[in-house]
mmCIF file of C-alpha atoms in Angstrom:
data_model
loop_
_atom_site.group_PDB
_atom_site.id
_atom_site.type_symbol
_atom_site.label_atom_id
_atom_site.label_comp_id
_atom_site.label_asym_id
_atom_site.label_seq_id
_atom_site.Cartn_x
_atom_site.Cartn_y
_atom_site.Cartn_z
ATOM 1 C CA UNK A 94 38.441 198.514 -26.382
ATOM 2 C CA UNK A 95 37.872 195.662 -24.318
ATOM 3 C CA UNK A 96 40.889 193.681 -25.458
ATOM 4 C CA UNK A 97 42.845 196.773 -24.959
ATOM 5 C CA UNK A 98 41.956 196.986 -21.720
ATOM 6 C CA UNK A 99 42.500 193.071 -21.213
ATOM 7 C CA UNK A 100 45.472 193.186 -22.068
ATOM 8 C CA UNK A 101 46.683 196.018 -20.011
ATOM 9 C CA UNK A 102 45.011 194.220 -16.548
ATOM 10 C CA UNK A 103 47.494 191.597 -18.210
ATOM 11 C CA UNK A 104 50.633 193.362 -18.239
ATOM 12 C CA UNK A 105 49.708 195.074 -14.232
ATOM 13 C CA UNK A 106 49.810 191.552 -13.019
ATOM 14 C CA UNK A 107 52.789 190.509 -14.904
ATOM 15 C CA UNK A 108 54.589 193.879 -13.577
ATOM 16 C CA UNK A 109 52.967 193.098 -9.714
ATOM 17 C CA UNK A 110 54.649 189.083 -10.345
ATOM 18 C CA UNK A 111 57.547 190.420 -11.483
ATOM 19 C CA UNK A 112 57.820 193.315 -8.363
ATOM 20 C CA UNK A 113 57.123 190.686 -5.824
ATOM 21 C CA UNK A 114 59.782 188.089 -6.889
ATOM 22 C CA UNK A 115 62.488 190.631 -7.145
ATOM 23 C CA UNK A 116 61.222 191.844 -4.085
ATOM 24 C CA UNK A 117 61.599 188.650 -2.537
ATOM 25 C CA UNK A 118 64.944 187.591 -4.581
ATOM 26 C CA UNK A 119 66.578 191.509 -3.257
ATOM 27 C CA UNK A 120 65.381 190.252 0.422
ATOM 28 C CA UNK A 121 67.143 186.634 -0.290
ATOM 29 C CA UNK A 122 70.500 188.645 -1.450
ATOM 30 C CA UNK A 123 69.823 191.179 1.631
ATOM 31 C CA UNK A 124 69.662 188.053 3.645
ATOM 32 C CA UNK A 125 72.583 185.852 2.949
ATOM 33 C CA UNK A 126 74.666 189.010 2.817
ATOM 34 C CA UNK A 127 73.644 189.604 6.397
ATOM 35 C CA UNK A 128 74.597 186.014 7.219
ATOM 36 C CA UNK A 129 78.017 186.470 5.326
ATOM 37 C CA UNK A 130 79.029 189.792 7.072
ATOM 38 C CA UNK A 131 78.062 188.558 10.322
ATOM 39 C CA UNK A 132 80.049 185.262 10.301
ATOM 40 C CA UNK A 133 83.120 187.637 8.721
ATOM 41 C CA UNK A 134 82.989 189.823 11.663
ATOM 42 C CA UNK A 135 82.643 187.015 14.087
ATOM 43 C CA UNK A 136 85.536 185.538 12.736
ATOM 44 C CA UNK A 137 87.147 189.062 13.022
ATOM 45 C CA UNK A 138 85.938 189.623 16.307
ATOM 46 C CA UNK A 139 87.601 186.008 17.349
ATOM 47 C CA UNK A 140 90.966 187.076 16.109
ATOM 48 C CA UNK A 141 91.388 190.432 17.444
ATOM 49 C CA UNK A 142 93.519 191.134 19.995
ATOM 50 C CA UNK A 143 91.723 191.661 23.428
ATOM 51 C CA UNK A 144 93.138 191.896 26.991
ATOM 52 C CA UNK A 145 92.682 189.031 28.880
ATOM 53 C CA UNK A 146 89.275 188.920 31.268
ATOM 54 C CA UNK A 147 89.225 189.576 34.640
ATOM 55 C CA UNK A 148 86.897 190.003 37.664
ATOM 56 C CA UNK A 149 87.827 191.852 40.464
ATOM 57 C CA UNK A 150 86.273 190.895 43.966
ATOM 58 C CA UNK A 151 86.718 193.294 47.644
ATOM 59 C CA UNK A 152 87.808 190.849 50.538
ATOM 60 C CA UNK A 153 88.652 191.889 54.404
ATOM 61 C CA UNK A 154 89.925 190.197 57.630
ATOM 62 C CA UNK A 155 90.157 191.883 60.956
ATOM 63 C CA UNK A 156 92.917 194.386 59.408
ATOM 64 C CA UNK A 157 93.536 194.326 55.795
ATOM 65 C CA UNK A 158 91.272 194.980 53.104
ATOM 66 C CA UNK A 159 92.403 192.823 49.974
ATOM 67 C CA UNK A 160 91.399 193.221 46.413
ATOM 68 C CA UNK A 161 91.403 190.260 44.034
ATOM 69 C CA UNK A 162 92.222 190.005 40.617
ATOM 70 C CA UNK A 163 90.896 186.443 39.054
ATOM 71 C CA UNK A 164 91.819 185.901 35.497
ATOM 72 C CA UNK A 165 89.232 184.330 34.200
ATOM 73 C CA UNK A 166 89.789 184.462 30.323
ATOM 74 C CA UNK A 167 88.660 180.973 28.773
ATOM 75 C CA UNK A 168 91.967 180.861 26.846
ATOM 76 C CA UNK A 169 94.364 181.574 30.099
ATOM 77 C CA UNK A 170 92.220 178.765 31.864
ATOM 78 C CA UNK A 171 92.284 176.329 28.894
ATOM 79 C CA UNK A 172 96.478 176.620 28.786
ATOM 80 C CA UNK A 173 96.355 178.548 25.512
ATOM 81 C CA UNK A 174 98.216 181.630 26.628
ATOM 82 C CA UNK A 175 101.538 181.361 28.255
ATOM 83 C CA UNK A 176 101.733 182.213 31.992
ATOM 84 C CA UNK A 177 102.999 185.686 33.421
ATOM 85 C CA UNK A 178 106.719 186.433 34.289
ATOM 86 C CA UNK A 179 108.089 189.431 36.603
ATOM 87 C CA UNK A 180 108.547 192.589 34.994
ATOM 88 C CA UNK A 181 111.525 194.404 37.175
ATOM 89 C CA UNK A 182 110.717 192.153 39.888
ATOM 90 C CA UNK A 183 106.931 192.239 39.988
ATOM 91 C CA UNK A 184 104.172 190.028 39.073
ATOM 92 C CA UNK A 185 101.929 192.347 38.554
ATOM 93 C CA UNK A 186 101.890 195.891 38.573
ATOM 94 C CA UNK A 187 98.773 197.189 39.456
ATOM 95 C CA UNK A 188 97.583 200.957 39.141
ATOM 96 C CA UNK A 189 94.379 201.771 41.380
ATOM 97 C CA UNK A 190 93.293 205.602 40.350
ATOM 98 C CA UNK A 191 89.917 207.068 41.605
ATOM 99 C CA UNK A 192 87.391 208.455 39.946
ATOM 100 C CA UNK A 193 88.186 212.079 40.482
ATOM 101 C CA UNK A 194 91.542 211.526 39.940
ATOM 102 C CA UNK A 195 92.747 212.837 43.701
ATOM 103 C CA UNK A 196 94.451 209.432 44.400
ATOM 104 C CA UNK A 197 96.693 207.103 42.538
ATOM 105 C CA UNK A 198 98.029 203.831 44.062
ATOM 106 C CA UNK A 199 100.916 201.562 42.535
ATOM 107 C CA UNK A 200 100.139 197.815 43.484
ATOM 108 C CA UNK A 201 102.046 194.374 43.609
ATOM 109 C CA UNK A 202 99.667 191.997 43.860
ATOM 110 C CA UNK A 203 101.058 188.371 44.672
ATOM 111 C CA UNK A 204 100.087 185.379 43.652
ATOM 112 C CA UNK A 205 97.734 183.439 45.484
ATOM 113 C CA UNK A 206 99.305 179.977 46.140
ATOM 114 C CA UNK A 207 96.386 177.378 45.420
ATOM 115 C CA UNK A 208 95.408 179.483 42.376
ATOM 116 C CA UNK A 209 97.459 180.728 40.081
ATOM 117 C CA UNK A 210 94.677 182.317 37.971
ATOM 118 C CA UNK A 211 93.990 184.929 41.410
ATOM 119 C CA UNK A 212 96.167 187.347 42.367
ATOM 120 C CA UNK A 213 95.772 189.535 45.628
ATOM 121 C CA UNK A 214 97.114 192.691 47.286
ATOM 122 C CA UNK A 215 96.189 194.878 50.362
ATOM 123 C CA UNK A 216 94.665 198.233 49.320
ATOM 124 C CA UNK A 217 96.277 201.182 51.063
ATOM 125 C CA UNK A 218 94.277 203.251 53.629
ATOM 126 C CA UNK A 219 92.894 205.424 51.117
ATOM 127 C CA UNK A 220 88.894 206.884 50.762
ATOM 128 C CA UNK A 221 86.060 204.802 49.524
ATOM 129 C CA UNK A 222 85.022 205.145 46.453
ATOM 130 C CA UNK A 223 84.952 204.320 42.619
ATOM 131 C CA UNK A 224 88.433 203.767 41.247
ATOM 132 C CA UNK A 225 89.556 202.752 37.663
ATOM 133 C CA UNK A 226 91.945 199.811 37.744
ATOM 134 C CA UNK A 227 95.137 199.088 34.825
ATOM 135 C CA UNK A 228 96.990 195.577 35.726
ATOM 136 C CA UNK A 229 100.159 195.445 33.515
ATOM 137 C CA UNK A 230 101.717 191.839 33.265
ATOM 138 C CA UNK A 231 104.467 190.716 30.827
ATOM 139 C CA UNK A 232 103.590 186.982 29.289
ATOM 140 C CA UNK A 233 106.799 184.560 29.083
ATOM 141 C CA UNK A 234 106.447 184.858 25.158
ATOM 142 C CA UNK A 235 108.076 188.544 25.609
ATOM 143 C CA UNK A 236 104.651 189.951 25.100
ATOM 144 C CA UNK A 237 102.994 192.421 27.446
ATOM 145 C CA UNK A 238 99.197 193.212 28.058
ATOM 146 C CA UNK A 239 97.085 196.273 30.612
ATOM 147 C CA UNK A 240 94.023 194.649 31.842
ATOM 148 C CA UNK A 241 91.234 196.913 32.814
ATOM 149 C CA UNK A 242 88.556 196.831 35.239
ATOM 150 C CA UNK A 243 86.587 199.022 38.194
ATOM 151 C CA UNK A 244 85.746 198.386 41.176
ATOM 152 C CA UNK A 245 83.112 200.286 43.606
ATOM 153 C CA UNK A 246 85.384 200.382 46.727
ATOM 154 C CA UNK A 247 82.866 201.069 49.383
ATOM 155 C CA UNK A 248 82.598 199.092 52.696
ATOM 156 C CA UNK A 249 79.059 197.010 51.850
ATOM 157 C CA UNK A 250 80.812 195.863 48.703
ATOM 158 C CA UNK A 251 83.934 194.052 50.886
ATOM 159 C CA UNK A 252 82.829 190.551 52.087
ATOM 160 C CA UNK A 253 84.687 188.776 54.698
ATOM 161 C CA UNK A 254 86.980 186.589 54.289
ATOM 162 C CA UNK A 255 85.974 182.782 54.074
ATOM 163 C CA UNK A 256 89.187 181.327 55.243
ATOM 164 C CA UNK A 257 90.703 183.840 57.745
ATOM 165 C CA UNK A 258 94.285 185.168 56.579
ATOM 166 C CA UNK A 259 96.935 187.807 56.452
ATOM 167 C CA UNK A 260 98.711 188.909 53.382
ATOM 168 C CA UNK A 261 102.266 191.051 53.324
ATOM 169 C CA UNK A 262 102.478 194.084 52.343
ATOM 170 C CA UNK A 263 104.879 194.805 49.400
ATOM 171 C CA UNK A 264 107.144 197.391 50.466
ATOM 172 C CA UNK A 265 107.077 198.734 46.916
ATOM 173 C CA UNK A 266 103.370 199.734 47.163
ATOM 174 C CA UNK A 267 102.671 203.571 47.501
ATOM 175 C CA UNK A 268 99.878 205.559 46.968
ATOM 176 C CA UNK A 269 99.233 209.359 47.425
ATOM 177 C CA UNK A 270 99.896 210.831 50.923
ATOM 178 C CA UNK A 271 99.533 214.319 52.140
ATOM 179 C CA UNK A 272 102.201 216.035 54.038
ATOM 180 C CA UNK A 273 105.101 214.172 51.895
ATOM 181 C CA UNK A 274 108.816 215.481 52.427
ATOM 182 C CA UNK A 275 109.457 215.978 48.741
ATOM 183 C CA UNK A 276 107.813 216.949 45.995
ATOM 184 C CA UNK A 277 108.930 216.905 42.042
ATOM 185 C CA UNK A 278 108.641 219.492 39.828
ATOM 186 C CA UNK A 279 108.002 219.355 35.860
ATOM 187 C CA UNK A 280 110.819 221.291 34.162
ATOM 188 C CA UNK A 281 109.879 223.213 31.097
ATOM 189 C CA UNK A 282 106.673 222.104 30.929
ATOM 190 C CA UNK A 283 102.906 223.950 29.849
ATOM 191 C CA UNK A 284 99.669 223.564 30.456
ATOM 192 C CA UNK A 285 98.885 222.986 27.113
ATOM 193 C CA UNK A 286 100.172 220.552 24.332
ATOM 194 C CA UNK A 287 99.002 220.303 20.638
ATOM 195 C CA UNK A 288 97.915 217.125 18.974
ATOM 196 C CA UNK A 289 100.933 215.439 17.502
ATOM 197 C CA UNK A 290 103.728 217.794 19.281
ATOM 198 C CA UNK A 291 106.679 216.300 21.851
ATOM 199 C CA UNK A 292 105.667 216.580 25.241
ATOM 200 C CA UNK A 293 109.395 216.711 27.185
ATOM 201 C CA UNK A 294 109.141 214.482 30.596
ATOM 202 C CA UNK A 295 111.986 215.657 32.610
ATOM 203 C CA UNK A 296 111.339 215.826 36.706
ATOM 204 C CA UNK A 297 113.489 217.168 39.427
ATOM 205 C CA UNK A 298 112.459 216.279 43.160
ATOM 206 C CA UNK A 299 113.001 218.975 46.278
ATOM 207 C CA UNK A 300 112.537 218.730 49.822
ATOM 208 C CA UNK A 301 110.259 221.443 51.351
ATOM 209 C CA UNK A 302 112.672 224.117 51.047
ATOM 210 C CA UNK A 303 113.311 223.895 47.609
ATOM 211 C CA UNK A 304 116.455 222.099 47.954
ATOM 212 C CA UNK A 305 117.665 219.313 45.276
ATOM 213 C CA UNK A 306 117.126 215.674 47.077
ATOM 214 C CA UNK A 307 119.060 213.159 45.886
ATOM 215 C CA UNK A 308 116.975 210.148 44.213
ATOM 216 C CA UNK A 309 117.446 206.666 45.049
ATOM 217 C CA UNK A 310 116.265 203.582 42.536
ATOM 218 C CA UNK A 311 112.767 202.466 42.833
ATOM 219 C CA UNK A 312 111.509 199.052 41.904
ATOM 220 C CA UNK A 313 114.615 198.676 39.671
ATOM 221 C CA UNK A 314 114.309 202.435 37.912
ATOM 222 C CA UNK A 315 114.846 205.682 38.785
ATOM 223 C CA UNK A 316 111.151 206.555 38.691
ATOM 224 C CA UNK A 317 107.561 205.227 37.160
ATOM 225 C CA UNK A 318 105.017 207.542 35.692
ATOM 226 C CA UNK A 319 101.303 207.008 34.781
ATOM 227 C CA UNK A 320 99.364 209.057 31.953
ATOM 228 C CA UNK A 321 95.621 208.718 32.019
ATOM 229 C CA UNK A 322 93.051 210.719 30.034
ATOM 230 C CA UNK A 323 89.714 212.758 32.260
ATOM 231 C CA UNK A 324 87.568 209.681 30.571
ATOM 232 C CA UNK A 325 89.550 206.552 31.597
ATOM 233 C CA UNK A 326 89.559 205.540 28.324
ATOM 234 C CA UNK A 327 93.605 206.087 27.388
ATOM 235 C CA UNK A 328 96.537 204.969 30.052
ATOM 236 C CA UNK A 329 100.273 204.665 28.911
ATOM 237 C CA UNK A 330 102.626 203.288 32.173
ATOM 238 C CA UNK A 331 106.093 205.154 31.626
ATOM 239 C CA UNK A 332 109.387 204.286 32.413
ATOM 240 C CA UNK A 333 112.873 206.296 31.932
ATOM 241 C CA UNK A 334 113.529 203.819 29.247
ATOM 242 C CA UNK A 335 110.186 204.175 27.530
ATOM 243 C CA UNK A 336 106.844 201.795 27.781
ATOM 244 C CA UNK A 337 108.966 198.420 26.901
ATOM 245 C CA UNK A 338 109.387 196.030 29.725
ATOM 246 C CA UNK A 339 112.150 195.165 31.236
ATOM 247 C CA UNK A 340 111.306 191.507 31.096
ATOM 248 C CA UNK A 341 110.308 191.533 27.506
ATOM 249 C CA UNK A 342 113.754 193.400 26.943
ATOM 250 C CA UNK A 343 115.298 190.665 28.820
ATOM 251 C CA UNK A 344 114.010 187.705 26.889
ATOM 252 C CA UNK A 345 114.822 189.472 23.607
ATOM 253 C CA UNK A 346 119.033 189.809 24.630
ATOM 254 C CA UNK A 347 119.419 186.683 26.281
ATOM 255 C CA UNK A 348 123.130 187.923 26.682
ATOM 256 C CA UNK A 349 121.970 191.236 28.538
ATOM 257 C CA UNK A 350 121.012 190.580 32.064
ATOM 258 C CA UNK A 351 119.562 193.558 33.375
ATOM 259 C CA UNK A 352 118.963 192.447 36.583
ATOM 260 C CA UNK A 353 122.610 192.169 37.285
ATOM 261 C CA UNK A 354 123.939 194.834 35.175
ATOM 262 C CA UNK A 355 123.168 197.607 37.721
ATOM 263 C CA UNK A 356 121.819 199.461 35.525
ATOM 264 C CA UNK A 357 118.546 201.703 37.212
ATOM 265 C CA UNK A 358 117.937 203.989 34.272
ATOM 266 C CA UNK A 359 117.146 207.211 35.811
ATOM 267 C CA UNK A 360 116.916 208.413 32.008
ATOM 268 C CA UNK A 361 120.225 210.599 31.913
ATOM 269 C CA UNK A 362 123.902 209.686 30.912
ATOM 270 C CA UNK A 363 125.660 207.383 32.993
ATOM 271 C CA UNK A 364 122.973 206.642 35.518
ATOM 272 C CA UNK A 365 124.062 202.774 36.620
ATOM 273 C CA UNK A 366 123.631 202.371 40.810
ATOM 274 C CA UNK A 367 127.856 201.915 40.309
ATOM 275 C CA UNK A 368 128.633 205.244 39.203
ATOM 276 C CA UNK A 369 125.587 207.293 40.141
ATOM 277 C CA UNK A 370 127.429 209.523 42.882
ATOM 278 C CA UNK A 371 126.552 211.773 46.088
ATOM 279 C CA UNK A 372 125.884 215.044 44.291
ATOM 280 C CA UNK A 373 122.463 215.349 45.081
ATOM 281 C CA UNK A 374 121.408 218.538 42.658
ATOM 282 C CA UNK A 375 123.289 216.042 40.087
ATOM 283 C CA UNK A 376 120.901 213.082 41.079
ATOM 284 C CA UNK A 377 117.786 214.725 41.525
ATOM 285 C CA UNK A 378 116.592 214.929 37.775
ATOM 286 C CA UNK A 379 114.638 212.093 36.477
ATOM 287 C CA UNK A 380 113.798 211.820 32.261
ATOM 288 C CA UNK A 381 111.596 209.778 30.564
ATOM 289 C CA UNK A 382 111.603 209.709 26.808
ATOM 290 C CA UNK A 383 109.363 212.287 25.310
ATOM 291 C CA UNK A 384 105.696 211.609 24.113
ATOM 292 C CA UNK A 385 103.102 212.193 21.509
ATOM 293 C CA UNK A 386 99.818 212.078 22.231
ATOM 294 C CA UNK A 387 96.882 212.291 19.277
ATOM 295 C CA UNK A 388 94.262 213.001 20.891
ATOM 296 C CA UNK A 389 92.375 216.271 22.691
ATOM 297 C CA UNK A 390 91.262 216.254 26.046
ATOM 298 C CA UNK A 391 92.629 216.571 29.641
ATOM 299 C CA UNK A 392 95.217 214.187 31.078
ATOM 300 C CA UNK A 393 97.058 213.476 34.205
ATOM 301 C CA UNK A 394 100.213 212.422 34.896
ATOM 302 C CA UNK A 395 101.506 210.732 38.096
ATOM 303 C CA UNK A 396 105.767 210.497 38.575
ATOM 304 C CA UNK A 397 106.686 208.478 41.047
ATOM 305 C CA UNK A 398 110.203 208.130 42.423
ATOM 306 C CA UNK A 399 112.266 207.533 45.839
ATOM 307 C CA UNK A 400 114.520 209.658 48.350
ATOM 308 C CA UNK A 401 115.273 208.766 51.772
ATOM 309 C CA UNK A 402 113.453 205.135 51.896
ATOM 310 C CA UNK A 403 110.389 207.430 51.182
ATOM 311 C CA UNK A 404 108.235 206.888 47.630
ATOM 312 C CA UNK A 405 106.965 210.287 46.587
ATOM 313 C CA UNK A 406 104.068 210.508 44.148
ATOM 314 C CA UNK A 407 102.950 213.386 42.304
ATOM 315 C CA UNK A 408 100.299 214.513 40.105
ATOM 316 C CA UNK A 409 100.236 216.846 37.160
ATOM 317 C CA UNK A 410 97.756 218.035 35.058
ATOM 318 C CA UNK A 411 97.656 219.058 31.317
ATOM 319 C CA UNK A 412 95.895 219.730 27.857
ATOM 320 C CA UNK A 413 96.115 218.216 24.463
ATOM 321 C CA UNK A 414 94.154 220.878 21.940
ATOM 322 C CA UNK A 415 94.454 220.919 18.514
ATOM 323 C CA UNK A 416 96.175 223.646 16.145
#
C-alpha cells in the first residue's frame, strides 16, 4: 500500500511541475503575442491616414475678435507634407457651427505672414458659445483634407492680443442673420430619408414675397452647402459639382483652367457667368448632385448662395431611418 501511495504523491507533483511550466510557457506565448500585436498596430496606427493637428486659440484687439488656427502636426512642421493651395480662391475654408446647431458661419481665414503654419480670421458678431469647427484645405499634391476641432467661444477664453493689430475682413465670410431678404426653399424634398436611398439637392431662392430672385456666383459657384450629423461626428462640404475641389480638379487637367473658363457651376445645363441670362425664375434654382447617406440619425443641411451682393444662408433639417 505504501508504495502505491508513493507513487501516486509521485505522479501529483509531476502533474503540479508539469501545470506550472505550461502555465508559465501559455503566459510566455500570451506575452510575446501581446508584444507582437501591439508593435503591428503601432505600425498600423503610424500609417493610417489622419487629418493633420491643429490647435485653435481666441484672440481680440479693441474691435475684432480673431480665431487662430496653428497647424501644428509634426509632419507639416518637419516639411513632410506639401503646403496648402487655394481651393476656388481660398486658403482655407473654414465652417464654424454651434453647438445647437442655430448658427453656421463660412470662414476665410488668411495666412498669417511671419507664420505660415497659423492662419487667422475675424469671427462674425455671432453668440458665445461652444461651436464645432471643419477647416477644409486642398494640399498642392491634388489631395484634400477637413481638419476638426472646438472651441469654447466665450469672452474669458479670448486673450488680448500681444502685438496690437487689425485683420480684413473677407468679403466672402457670412454667417446666419435674421431678417435676410431671401430665403431658399428645398424642392421635392421630405423629412425623412432611408439608409442607402438618393437624397435630391435642388434649391430655389425667393425674396419675401415668394418671388424667384435671380442668383449671382458665390466664391466661384453658384452656391455651397454643409451636411452635418446632431453628433458632430459626420460633415460632407457640397458643391454643385460634387465634394471634389476645384483646385484638385485643376491640377489633375492641367489644360482646363477653371478659373478662366467662366464656368460658376450653378449645377444645371449651361450655367457659365457668359451665358447665364436675366430671367430670374430661370436663375434662381441651384442643384447639387444627389447624396447617399448610410447612416441613421438627424442631420442638417446649410445652402448657401448670393442675390443682390447679399449671401443668404439657410438651414434645413432631416432624417436618415432605416427600412
Amino acid at each position: 500500500l505504501n508504495s502505491f501511495s508513493d507513487l501516486d504523491v509521485s505522479r501529483i507533483k509531476k502533474s503540479y511541475l508539469v501545470q506550472f511550466f505550461s502555465l508559465i510557457f501559455i503566459i510566455f506565448i500570451l506575452y510575446l503575442g501581446n508584444n507582437w500585436w501591439a508593435i503591428t498596430e503601432q505600425a498600423f496606427m503610424k500609417n493610417l491616414f489622419k487629418p493633420l493637428e491643429n490647435e485653435v486659440n481666441l484672440i481680440k484687439n479693441s474691435k475684432q475678435n480673431i480665431l487662430q488656427v496653428k497647424i501644428t502636426d509634426d509632419a507639416w512642421k518637419d516639411g513632410r507634407i506639401v503646403d496648402f493651395i487655394p481651393d476656388h480662391g481660398k486658403i482655407m475654408h473654414l465652417y464654424l457651427i454651434s453647438e445647437n446647431h442655430q448658427q453656421l458661419c463660412h470662414l476665410h481665414p488668411k495666412r498669417n505672414l511671419q507664420d505660415k503654419g497659423l492662419f487667422e480670421v475675424v469671427i462674425p458678431p455671432i453668440e458665445y458659445g461652444r461651436y464645432y469647427i471643419y477647416i477644409d484645405v486642398t494640399l498642392e499634391s491634388g489631395s484634400n483634407q477637413t481638419l476638426r476641432n472646438i472651441i469654447e467661444y466665450y469672452p474669458e477664453n479670448i486673450l488680448d492680443q500681444k502685438e496690437q493689430y487689425f485683420l480684413e475682413v473677407d468679403q466672402d465670410d457670412s454667417f446666419i442673420k435674421e431678417n435676410s431678404s431671401y430665403y431658399f426653399k428645398w424642392l421635392n424634398n421630405s423629412k425623412n430619408y432611408y439608409v442607402n436611398n438618393e437624397i435630391n439637392l435642388n434649391f430655389q431662392m425667393f425674396d419675401r414675397l415668394n418671388n424667384p430672385v435671380m442668383l449671382e456666383p458665390y466664391i466661384q459657384m453658384g452656391g455651397h452647402g454643409a451636411i452635418i450629423d446632431s453628433l458632430g461626428n459626420i460633415f460632407i462640404h457640397i458643391h454643385p459639382i460634387g465634394t471634389i475641389s476645384m483646385a484638385s480638379q485643376e491640377l489633375y487637367d492641367k489644360e482646363y483652367d477653371l478659373q478662366k473658363s467662366g464656368i460658376c457651376y450653378f449645377g444645371l445645363p449651361d450655367t457659365t457667368i457668359k451665358d447665364y441670362t436675366k430671367d430670374s425664375f430661370k436663375n434662381s434654382f441651384l442643384s447639387f448632385p444627389p447624396i447617399i447617406i448610410d447612416n441613421p440619425g438627424k442631420y442638417y443641411l446649410w445652402i448657401q448662395g448670393k442675390s443682390n451682393n447679399q449671401i443668404i444662408t439657410e438651414k434645413f433639417e432631416f432624417h436618415i431611418i432605416n427600412e
